[in-house]
mmCIF file of C-alpha atoms and ligand atoms in Angstrom:
data_model
loop_
_atom_site.group_PDB
_atom_site.id
_atom_site.type_symbol
_atom_site.label_atom_id
_atom_site.label_comp_id
_atom_site.label_asym_id
_atom_site.label_seq_id
_atom_site.Cartn_x
_atom_site.Cartn_y
_atom_site.Cartn_z
ATOM 1 C CA MET U 1 3.016 45.585 54.917
ATOM 2 C CA SER U 2 6.816 46.377 54.666
ATOM 3 C CA ASP U 3 7.393 49.650 52.950
ATOM 4 C CA ALA U 4 10.342 49.108 51.282
ATOM 5 C CA LEU U 5 11.031 49.426 47.745
ATOM 6 C CA LEU U 6 10.767 45.602 45.875
ATOM 7 C CA SER U 7 12.261 44.622 42.292
ATOM 8 C CA PHE U 8 12.082 41.431 40.668
ATOM 9 C CA HIS U 9 13.223 41.087 37.404
ATOM 10 C CA SER U 10 12.418 38.045 34.610
ATOM 11 C CA PRO U 11 14.455 36.725 32.022
ATOM 12 C CA GLY U 12 13.259 35.835 28.802
ATOM 13 C CA ARG U 13 13.378 32.671 26.625
ATOM 14 C CA VAL U 14 14.591 31.549 22.926
ATOM 15 C CA ASN U 15 14.050 28.503 22.052
ATOM 16 C CA LEU U 16 16.659 26.849 20.790
ATOM 17 C CA ILE U 17 14.975 23.277 19.268
ATOM 18 C CA GLY U 18 11.440 21.776 19.197
ATOM 19 C CA ASP U 19 9.315 24.167 19.043
ATOM 20 C CA HIS U 20 5.139 23.257 18.989
ATOM 21 C CA THR U 21 5.864 19.956 21.449
ATOM 22 C CA ASP U 22 5.075 21.172 24.404
ATOM 23 C CA TYR U 23 1.370 21.581 24.645
ATOM 24 C CA THR U 24 1.775 17.872 23.492
ATOM 25 C CA GLY U 25 4.059 16.706 26.623
ATOM 26 C CA GLY U 26 7.316 16.540 24.439
ATOM 27 C CA LEU U 27 10.952 17.931 24.793
ATOM 28 C CA VAL U 28 12.654 21.074 24.058
ATOM 29 C CA LEU U 29 15.495 22.675 24.519
ATOM 30 C CA PRO U 30 15.305 26.929 25.547
ATOM 31 C CA MET U 31 17.275 28.803 27.680
ATOM 32 C CA ALA U 32 16.744 32.404 29.556
ATOM 33 C CA ILE U 33 18.083 35.122 28.139
ATOM 34 C CA ASP U 34 19.631 38.527 29.298
ATOM 35 C CA ARG U 35 16.484 40.637 28.584
ATOM 36 C CA TYR U 36 14.280 41.300 31.353
ATOM 37 C CA THR U 37 10.614 42.219 32.870
ATOM 38 C CA THR U 38 10.810 44.330 35.578
ATOM 39 C CA ILE U 39 8.801 45.292 38.560
ATOM 40 C CA ARG U 40 9.634 48.039 40.902
ATOM 41 C CA GLY U 41 7.177 48.757 43.573
ATOM 42 C CA ARG U 42 5.583 48.352 47.252
ATOM 43 C CA PRO U 43 4.019 45.732 48.841
ATOM 44 C CA MET U 44 0.092 47.206 49.106
ATOM 45 C CA ALA U 45 -3.003 45.988 50.345
ATOM 46 C CA ASN U 46 -5.885 44.686 47.887
ATOM 47 C CA LYS U 47 -4.517 47.019 44.844
ATOM 48 C CA VAL U 48 -2.667 45.957 42.338
ATOM 49 C CA ARG U 49 -1.025 49.416 40.846
ATOM 50 C CA LEU U 50 1.322 48.550 37.730
ATOM 51 C CA GLN U 51 2.560 51.488 35.866
ATOM 52 C CA SER U 52 4.399 50.483 32.489
ATOM 53 C CA GLN U 53 7.127 53.253 30.791
ATOM 54 C CA SER U 54 6.053 52.380 27.571
ATOM 55 C CA GLU U 55 1.968 53.436 28.501
ATOM 56 C CA PRO U 56 0.055 56.373 29.651
ATOM 57 C CA LYS U 57 -2.106 54.660 31.523
ATOM 58 C CA PRO U 58 -1.532 52.417 34.410
ATOM 59 C CA VAL U 59 -2.700 48.756 35.227
ATOM 60 C CA GLU U 60 -5.164 49.489 38.097
ATOM 61 C CA PHE U 61 -7.375 46.468 39.606
ATOM 62 C CA ASP U 62 -8.541 45.789 43.489
ATOM 63 C CA LEU U 63 -7.841 41.993 44.353
ATOM 64 C CA PRO U 64 -9.923 39.875 44.379
ATOM 65 C CA VAL U 65 -9.808 39.970 41.146
ATOM 66 C CA ILE U 66 -12.875 38.539 38.813
ATOM 67 C CA SER U 67 -12.856 39.130 35.147
ATOM 68 C CA PRO U 68 -9.385 39.914 34.454
ATOM 69 C CA GLU U 69 -9.885 39.030 30.742
ATOM 70 C CA LYS U 70 -11.593 42.656 31.053
ATOM 71 C CA ILE U 71 -9.010 44.511 32.173
ATOM 72 C CA ASN U 72 -7.388 47.731 30.207
ATOM 73 C CA PRO U 73 -5.069 48.110 28.711
ATOM 74 C CA SER U 74 -4.622 44.758 27.855
ATOM 75 C CA TRP U 75 -1.707 43.882 29.046
ATOM 76 C CA GLY U 76 -2.905 44.089 32.031
ATOM 77 C CA ARG U 77 -4.613 41.052 31.491
ATOM 78 C CA TYR U 78 -1.651 38.622 31.657
ATOM 79 C CA VAL U 79 -1.448 40.878 35.363
ATOM 80 C CA ALA U 80 -4.923 40.264 36.390
ATOM 81 C CA GLY U 81 -4.590 36.591 35.346
ATOM 82 C CA VAL U 82 -1.864 35.732 37.693
ATOM 83 C CA ALA U 83 -3.468 37.824 40.547
ATOM 84 C CA ALA U 84 -6.657 35.983 39.776
ATOM 85 C CA GLU U 85 -5.439 32.345 39.775
ATOM 86 C CA MET U 86 -2.881 32.822 43.040
ATOM 87 C CA GLN U 87 -6.271 34.018 44.471
ATOM 88 C CA SER U 88 -5.800 34.614 48.400
ATOM 89 C CA HIS U 89 -2.019 34.032 48.537
ATOM 90 C CA ALA U 90 -1.813 37.205 46.054
ATOM 91 C CA HIS U 91 -1.352 41.098 48.254
ATOM 92 C CA GLY U 92 -1.259 43.537 46.619
ATOM 93 C CA PHE U 93 1.808 45.761 44.890
ATOM 94 C CA ASP U 94 1.736 49.528 43.708
ATOM 95 C CA GLY U 95 5.195 49.641 41.059
ATOM 96 C CA GLU U 96 5.973 50.001 37.410
ATOM 97 C CA VAL U 97 7.121 47.646 34.602
ATOM 98 C CA SER U 98 9.847 47.651 32.418
ATOM 99 C CA CYS U 99 10.994 45.604 29.635
ATOM 100 C CA THR U 100 13.904 45.234 27.609
ATOM 101 C CA ILE U 101 12.007 41.843 26.093
ATOM 102 C CA PRO U 102 10.706 43.077 22.570
ATOM 103 C CA ILE U 103 6.988 42.673 22.660
ATOM 104 C CA GLY U 104 5.473 39.736 19.645
ATOM 105 C CA ALA U 105 8.903 39.479 18.901
ATOM 106 C CA GLY U 106 8.458 34.949 20.237
ATOM 107 C CA LEU U 107 10.544 35.773 22.749
ATOM 108 C CA SER U 108 8.216 35.566 25.988
ATOM 109 C CA SER U 109 7.657 39.114 27.031
ATOM 110 C CA SER U 110 3.948 38.064 28.307
ATOM 111 C CA ALA U 111 6.333 34.936 30.178
ATOM 112 C CA ALA U 112 8.796 37.271 31.725
ATOM 113 C CA LEU U 113 5.636 39.059 32.839
ATOM 114 C CA GLU U 114 3.023 37.289 34.501
ATOM 115 C CA VAL U 115 6.391 35.598 36.406
ATOM 116 C CA ALA U 116 7.996 38.620 37.694
ATOM 117 C CA THR U 117 4.284 39.683 38.551
ATOM 118 C CA ALA U 118 3.863 36.696 40.383
ATOM 119 C CA LEU U 119 7.134 37.112 42.257
ATOM 120 C CA ALA U 120 5.965 40.941 43.090
ATOM 121 C CA LEU U 121 2.793 39.712 44.124
ATOM 122 C CA GLY U 122 3.650 37.358 47.704
ATOM 123 C CA ASP U 123 3.911 33.871 45.384
ATOM 124 C CA THR U 124 6.424 31.320 47.069
ATOM 125 C CA SER U 125 5.590 28.585 45.420
ATOM 126 C CA THR U 126 8.085 25.962 43.576
ATOM 127 C CA PRO U 127 9.799 26.620 40.230
ATOM 128 C CA VAL U 128 7.441 24.394 38.337
ATOM 129 C CA GLU U 129 4.579 25.087 40.675
ATOM 130 C CA ARG U 130 5.180 28.820 39.218
ATOM 131 C CA ALA U 131 5.325 27.576 35.588
ATOM 132 C CA LYS U 132 2.069 25.816 36.022
ATOM 133 C CA LEU U 133 0.401 28.569 37.700
ATOM 134 C CA CYS U 134 1.823 31.159 34.914
ATOM 135 C CA GLN U 135 0.396 29.344 32.338
ATOM 136 C CA ARG U 136 -3.066 28.871 33.734
ATOM 137 C CA ALA U 137 -2.120 32.751 34.039
ATOM 138 C CA GLU U 138 -2.296 33.303 30.090
ATOM 139 C CA VAL U 139 -5.269 31.034 29.473
ATOM 140 C CA ARG U 140 -7.386 32.973 31.768
ATOM 141 C CA GLY U 141 -6.142 36.354 30.640
ATOM 142 C CA VAL U 142 -5.736 35.936 26.841
ATOM 143 C CA GLY U 143 -7.653 33.180 26.000
ATOM 144 C CA VAL U 144 -3.862 31.889 24.436
ATOM 145 C CA PRO U 145 -3.866 27.799 24.309
ATOM 146 C CA CYS U 146 0.377 27.989 25.830
ATOM 147 C CA GLY U 147 2.316 25.186 27.128
ATOM 148 C CA ILE U 148 4.292 25.269 29.279
ATOM 149 C CA MET U 149 7.969 25.763 27.865
ATOM 150 C CA ASP U 150 7.965 29.992 27.949
ATOM 151 C CA GLN U 151 6.931 29.700 31.768
ATOM 152 C CA LEU U 152 8.526 26.843 32.941
ATOM 153 C CA THR U 153 12.174 28.122 31.419
ATOM 154 C CA VAL U 154 11.260 31.601 32.800
ATOM 155 C CA THR U 155 11.177 30.046 36.207
ATOM 156 C CA SER U 156 14.251 27.409 35.760
ATOM 157 C CA GLY U 157 16.907 28.982 33.789
ATOM 158 C CA ILE U 158 20.552 27.765 34.728
ATOM 159 C CA ARG U 159 23.012 30.945 34.027
ATOM 160 C CA ASP U 160 25.102 29.042 30.736
ATOM 161 C CA HIS U 161 23.097 26.125 29.642
ATOM 162 C CA ALA U 162 19.959 24.936 27.674
ATOM 163 C CA LEU U 163 17.476 23.427 29.446
ATOM 164 C CA LEU U 164 16.522 19.725 28.130
ATOM 165 C CA ILE U 165 12.274 19.995 29.418
ATOM 166 C CA ASP U 166 10.159 16.833 29.425
ATOM 167 C CA CYS U 167 6.827 18.529 29.408
ATOM 168 C CA HIS U 168 4.713 16.019 29.765
ATOM 169 C CA GLU U 169 7.202 15.038 33.291
ATOM 170 C CA LEU U 170 7.974 18.752 33.683
ATOM 171 C CA THR U 171 11.726 17.750 34.526
ATOM 172 C CA ILE U 172 14.441 19.479 33.549
ATOM 173 C CA SER U 173 18.190 18.583 32.667
ATOM 174 C CA PRO U 174 20.760 21.331 32.412
ATOM 175 C CA VAL U 175 22.516 21.249 28.974
ATOM 176 C CA GLN U 176 25.806 23.177 29.134
ATOM 177 C CA LEU U 177 26.728 25.460 26.255
ATOM 178 C CA PRO U 178 30.169 24.821 24.081
ATOM 179 C CA THR U 179 31.729 28.209 25.430
ATOM 180 C CA ASP U 180 33.017 28.105 21.721
ATOM 181 C CA VAL U 181 29.830 28.639 20.434
ATOM 182 C CA LYS U 182 26.981 32.137 19.957
ATOM 183 C CA VAL U 183 23.296 32.227 20.141
ATOM 184 C CA VAL U 184 22.195 35.270 18.134
ATOM 185 C CA VAL U 185 18.669 35.963 17.974
ATOM 186 C CA GLN U 186 17.050 38.195 14.542
ATOM 187 C CA PHE U 187 13.772 39.977 14.691
ATOM 188 C CA ILE U 188 11.864 39.379 11.924
ATOM 189 C CA ALA U 189 8.158 41.386 12.008
ATOM 190 C CA GLU U 190 5.915 41.467 14.926
ATOM 191 C CA ARG U 191 3.303 38.353 15.987
ATOM 192 C CA LYS U 192 0.561 38.256 17.889
ATOM 193 C CA LEU U 193 -0.279 34.691 19.387
ATOM 194 C CA THR U 194 -4.060 35.908 20.523
ATOM 195 C CA SER U 195 -4.803 36.654 16.214
ATOM 196 C CA SER U 196 -2.216 33.821 14.663
ATOM 197 C CA GLY U 197 -3.063 29.978 14.453
ATOM 198 C CA TYR U 198 -1.276 28.446 17.784
ATOM 199 C CA ALA U 199 -5.556 27.451 18.654
ATOM 200 C CA GLU U 200 -5.726 25.734 15.648
ATOM 201 C CA ARG U 201 -3.031 24.014 15.850
ATOM 202 C CA VAL U 202 -3.191 22.831 19.663
ATOM 203 C CA ALA U 203 -6.429 21.438 18.077
ATOM 204 C CA GLN U 204 -5.314 19.929 14.843
ATOM 205 C CA CYS U 205 -2.128 17.841 17.775
ATOM 206 C CA LYS U 206 -5.199 16.644 19.646
ATOM 207 C CA ALA U 207 -7.288 15.266 16.841
ATOM 208 C CA ALA U 208 -4.728 13.186 15.575
ATOM 209 C CA GLU U 209 -3.957 12.550 19.031
ATOM 210 C CA GLN U 210 -7.586 11.137 19.211
ATOM 211 C CA ILE U 211 -5.979 8.751 16.723
ATOM 212 C CA ILE U 212 -2.910 7.455 17.474
ATOM 213 C CA GLY U 213 -2.768 8.233 21.088
ATOM 214 C CA PRO U 214 -0.491 10.451 22.316
ATOM 215 C CA LEU U 215 2.267 12.535 20.193
ATOM 216 C CA ARG U 216 4.803 12.113 22.502
ATOM 217 C CA LEU U 217 4.890 7.783 22.765
ATOM 218 C CA ALA U 218 3.987 8.313 18.895
ATOM 219 C CA ASP U 219 6.312 6.660 16.362
ATOM 220 C CA LEU U 220 6.198 7.709 12.620
ATOM 221 C CA SER U 221 5.210 4.654 11.331
ATOM 222 C CA SER U 222 1.951 5.446 13.487
ATOM 223 C CA LEU U 223 0.821 8.716 10.634
ATOM 224 C CA SER U 224 -0.535 6.670 8.841
ATOM 225 C CA SER U 225 -3.607 5.932 10.054
ATOM 226 C CA ILE U 226 -4.398 9.497 10.222
ATOM 227 C CA SER U 227 -6.208 10.550 6.805
ATOM 228 C CA ASP U 228 -6.520 14.383 7.011
ATOM 229 C CA GLN U 229 -3.847 15.485 5.282
ATOM 230 C CA THR U 230 -2.821 18.673 7.492
ATOM 231 C CA VAL U 231 -3.389 17.410 10.756
ATOM 232 C CA ARG U 232 -1.028 14.134 9.265
ATOM 233 C CA ARG U 233 1.215 16.994 8.939
ATOM 234 C CA ARG U 234 1.300 18.650 12.032
ATOM 235 C CA ALA U 235 1.760 14.774 13.716
ATOM 236 C CA ARG U 236 4.701 14.513 12.068
ATOM 237 C CA HIS U 237 6.251 17.671 12.962
ATOM 238 C CA VAL U 238 5.643 16.736 17.093
ATOM 239 C CA VAL U 239 6.977 13.034 16.424
ATOM 240 C CA SER U 240 10.151 14.500 14.400
ATOM 241 C CA GLU U 241 10.694 17.350 16.247
ATOM 242 C CA ASN U 242 10.610 15.276 19.656
ATOM 243 C CA GLN U 243 13.167 13.398 17.702
ATOM 244 C CA ARG U 244 15.717 16.026 17.009
ATOM 245 C CA VAL U 245 15.887 17.806 20.666
ATOM 246 C CA ARG U 246 16.625 14.509 22.170
ATOM 247 C CA ASP U 247 19.250 14.251 19.334
ATOM 248 C CA PHE U 248 20.286 18.179 19.822
ATOM 249 C CA ALA U 249 20.774 17.606 23.385
ATOM 250 C CA ALA U 250 23.155 14.315 22.723
ATOM 251 C CA MET U 251 25.126 16.503 20.370
ATOM 252 C CA LEU U 252 25.331 19.355 22.312
ATOM 253 C CA HIS U 253 26.939 16.885 24.728
ATOM 254 C CA THR U 254 29.410 15.467 22.886
ATOM 255 C CA GLY U 255 30.362 18.757 20.782
ATOM 256 C CA ASP U 256 29.185 17.665 17.444
ATOM 257 C CA ILE U 257 27.551 21.054 16.883
ATOM 258 C CA LYS U 258 28.334 21.185 12.852
ATOM 259 C CA SER U 259 25.299 17.456 13.525
ATOM 260 C CA ALA U 260 23.304 20.413 15.904
ATOM 261 C CA GLY U 261 23.107 23.096 13.403
ATOM 262 C CA LYS U 262 21.892 20.674 11.087
ATOM 263 C CA LEU U 263 19.216 19.691 13.288
ATOM 264 C CA MET U 264 18.014 23.291 13.375
ATOM 265 C CA ILE U 265 17.791 23.798 9.421
ATOM 266 C CA GLU U 266 15.525 20.281 9.463
ATOM 267 C CA SER U 267 13.333 21.661 12.908
ATOM 268 C CA HIS U 268 12.966 25.017 10.539
ATOM 269 C CA ASN U 269 11.829 23.173 7.174
ATOM 270 C CA SER U 270 9.512 20.847 9.215
ATOM 271 C CA LEU U 271 7.622 23.839 10.915
ATOM 272 C CA ASP U 272 8.261 25.475 7.697
ATOM 273 C CA HIS U 273 6.183 22.813 5.405
ATOM 274 C CA ASP U 274 4.334 20.387 8.442
ATOM 275 C CA PHE U 275 3.323 22.664 11.191
ATOM 276 C CA GLU U 276 3.662 25.773 8.382
ATOM 277 C CA THR U 277 4.165 27.829 11.035
ATOM 278 C CA SER U 278 7.124 30.205 9.415
ATOM 279 C CA THR U 279 6.672 32.792 7.250
ATOM 280 C CA THR U 280 8.561 33.787 4.119
ATOM 281 C CA GLN U 281 10.338 36.645 5.425
ATOM 282 C CA MET U 282 11.560 34.427 8.748
ATOM 283 C CA ASN U 283 12.204 32.300 5.456
ATOM 284 C CA SER U 284 14.594 34.394 3.988
ATOM 285 C CA ALA U 285 16.665 35.169 6.940
ATOM 286 C CA VAL U 286 17.037 31.301 8.019
ATOM 287 C CA GLU U 287 18.449 31.176 4.145
ATOM 288 C CA SER U 288 20.524 34.168 4.408
ATOM 289 C CA ALA U 289 21.760 33.710 8.101
ATOM 290 C CA ILE U 290 22.726 29.668 7.120
ATOM 291 C CA ALA U 291 24.992 31.082 4.150
ATOM 292 C CA GLN U 292 26.901 32.868 6.211
ATOM 293 C CA PRO U 293 30.429 31.148 7.214
ATOM 294 C CA GLY U 294 30.640 30.399 10.690
ATOM 295 C CA VAL U 295 27.146 29.386 10.585
ATOM 296 C CA PHE U 296 25.730 25.641 12.016
ATOM 297 C CA GLY U 297 22.113 26.153 11.938
ATOM 298 C CA ALA U 298 19.340 29.068 12.196
ATOM 299 C CA ARG U 299 15.270 28.321 12.406
ATOM 300 C CA MET U 300 12.246 30.743 13.796
ATOM 301 C CA THR U 301 11.744 29.745 17.161
ATOM 302 C CA GLY U 302 8.313 30.253 19.534
ATOM 303 C CA GLY U 303 5.216 30.254 18.206
ATOM 304 C CA GLY U 304 5.589 31.409 15.139
ATOM 305 C CA PHE U 305 3.743 33.716 12.394
ATOM 306 C CA GLY U 306 6.527 36.255 12.556
ATOM 307 C CA GLY U 307 8.814 36.886 15.519
ATOM 308 C CA CYS U 308 12.455 36.176 15.798
ATOM 309 C CA ILE U 309 14.773 33.657 14.032
ATOM 310 C CA VAL U 310 17.437 31.995 16.235
ATOM 311 C CA ILE U 311 21.304 31.404 14.532
ATOM 312 C CA LEU U 312 24.218 29.039 16.881
ATOM 313 C CA ALA U 313 27.200 30.154 15.339
ATOM 314 C CA ASP U 314 31.440 30.392 15.762
ATOM 315 C CA ALA U 315 32.280 32.502 17.992
ATOM 316 C CA GLU U 316 34.639 34.558 15.693
ATOM 317 C CA ALA U 317 31.469 34.863 13.250
ATOM 318 C CA ARG U 318 30.320 38.429 12.126
ATOM 319 C CA LEU U 319 25.473 38.692 12.058
ATOM 320 C CA ASP U 320 23.252 40.489 12.528
ATOM 321 C CA GLY U 321 21.414 40.376 15.252
ATOM 322 C CA TRP U 322 21.985 40.039 18.992
ATOM 323 C CA GLN U 323 24.339 37.694 20.666
ATOM 324 C CA VAL U 324 22.292 36.234 24.148
ATOM 325 C CA ARG U 325 23.631 34.824 26.596
ATOM 326 C CA ALA U 326 22.380 31.960 29.166
ATOM 327 C CA VAL U 327 21.096 33.670 32.123
ATOM 328 C CA ASN U 328 19.467 32.401 35.721
ATOM 329 C CA ALA U 329 15.607 32.637 36.688
ATOM 330 C CA ALA U 330 13.305 35.185 37.376
ATOM 331 C CA SER U 331 14.014 36.382 41.217
ATOM 332 C CA GLN U 332 13.922 38.971 42.982
ATOM 333 C CA ILE U 333 16.796 41.708 42.793
ATOM 334 C CA ASP U 334 16.818 43.817 46.021
HETATM 335 C C1 GLA T 1 4.230 29.347 22.475
HETATM 336 C C2 GLA T 1 3.960 28.915 23.194
HETATM 337 C C3 GLA T 1 4.550 27.627 24.491
HETATM 338 C C4 GLA T 1 5.358 26.731 22.611
HETATM 339 C C5 GLA T 1 5.916 28.302 21.879
HETATM 340 C C6 GLA T 1 5.718 27.093 20.476
HETATM 341 O O1 GLA T 1 5.500 30.472 22.754
HETATM 342 O O2 GLA T 1 3.514 30.150 24.776
HETATM 343 O O3 GLA T 1 3.686 27.286 25.168
HETATM 344 O O4 GLA T 1 4.520 26.149 22.858
HETATM 345 O O5 GLA T 1 5.182 28.813 21.426
HETATM 346 O O6 GLA T 1 6.656 26.003 20.525
#
């Protein structure tokens, strides 16, 4: 094992539009953002030991790890999930973790930790394979049946671009962000995907697919054959959201930011009424944001049930929250 001190950093992500579409193979349009999880340390044989800056107890386990879901402190389950998925390809690592992505904010602090871990433990696969590995790790370590959006954004981010991702084909088309707009994130309230209705939403989409086939191929007219009203509304969100993502990407290309902003508001309303993943607080935050001069659109972003809203605004607009920039994928920094 080399004794060199290594650093890996992994961005968070914000999703501009296309939420709760990834796990049915739909479309999403996120960007990797300039908030990072960083792992610094040295490779070592057969053992992982990571000290977080914010917790007294380190995460420590031997390789191969047998039950990642039982590791404590619990953030170590993401780390151990990755080690378990890498199997014999993982080497040990002794280091520390720091993070500037707010935890539980819907900005993919989990995916950032997973991807930084994969790099630190020696993963050399492609961005798509690394994202798939980290997605499996999350399911295995913490039991969240998440889609691929977060991990794929973190492994594939491109500076100054959002990523139009087809979550069925796993293809990525970079979409350049206009220079005269800004993306602002407002943190509303902490949420936990593990204790939210996320898994229930995944199951409801599956139920819809059993009746009308893949939602990514469905159109709104086919929804009338779903008799359960809740399942029908969930499906309506997904089908309409896929179309909004397509339209939003086209509008960014042509520079029609006003119309793109309107789609963000429609997306928010659909997540609120049909998918029921917004909250009263998030709704008020979106309402006040869109009332501000220079704001094109705003919506809840990510899994929901709390977390953040994302705002698209004129570069000169004065807003609370913090401006985020689109950055490159996770990588080794030295
Ligand atoms: C979470 C999941 C993603 C995605 C979003 C909602 O962030 O990890 O896979 O489903 O929620 O779009």
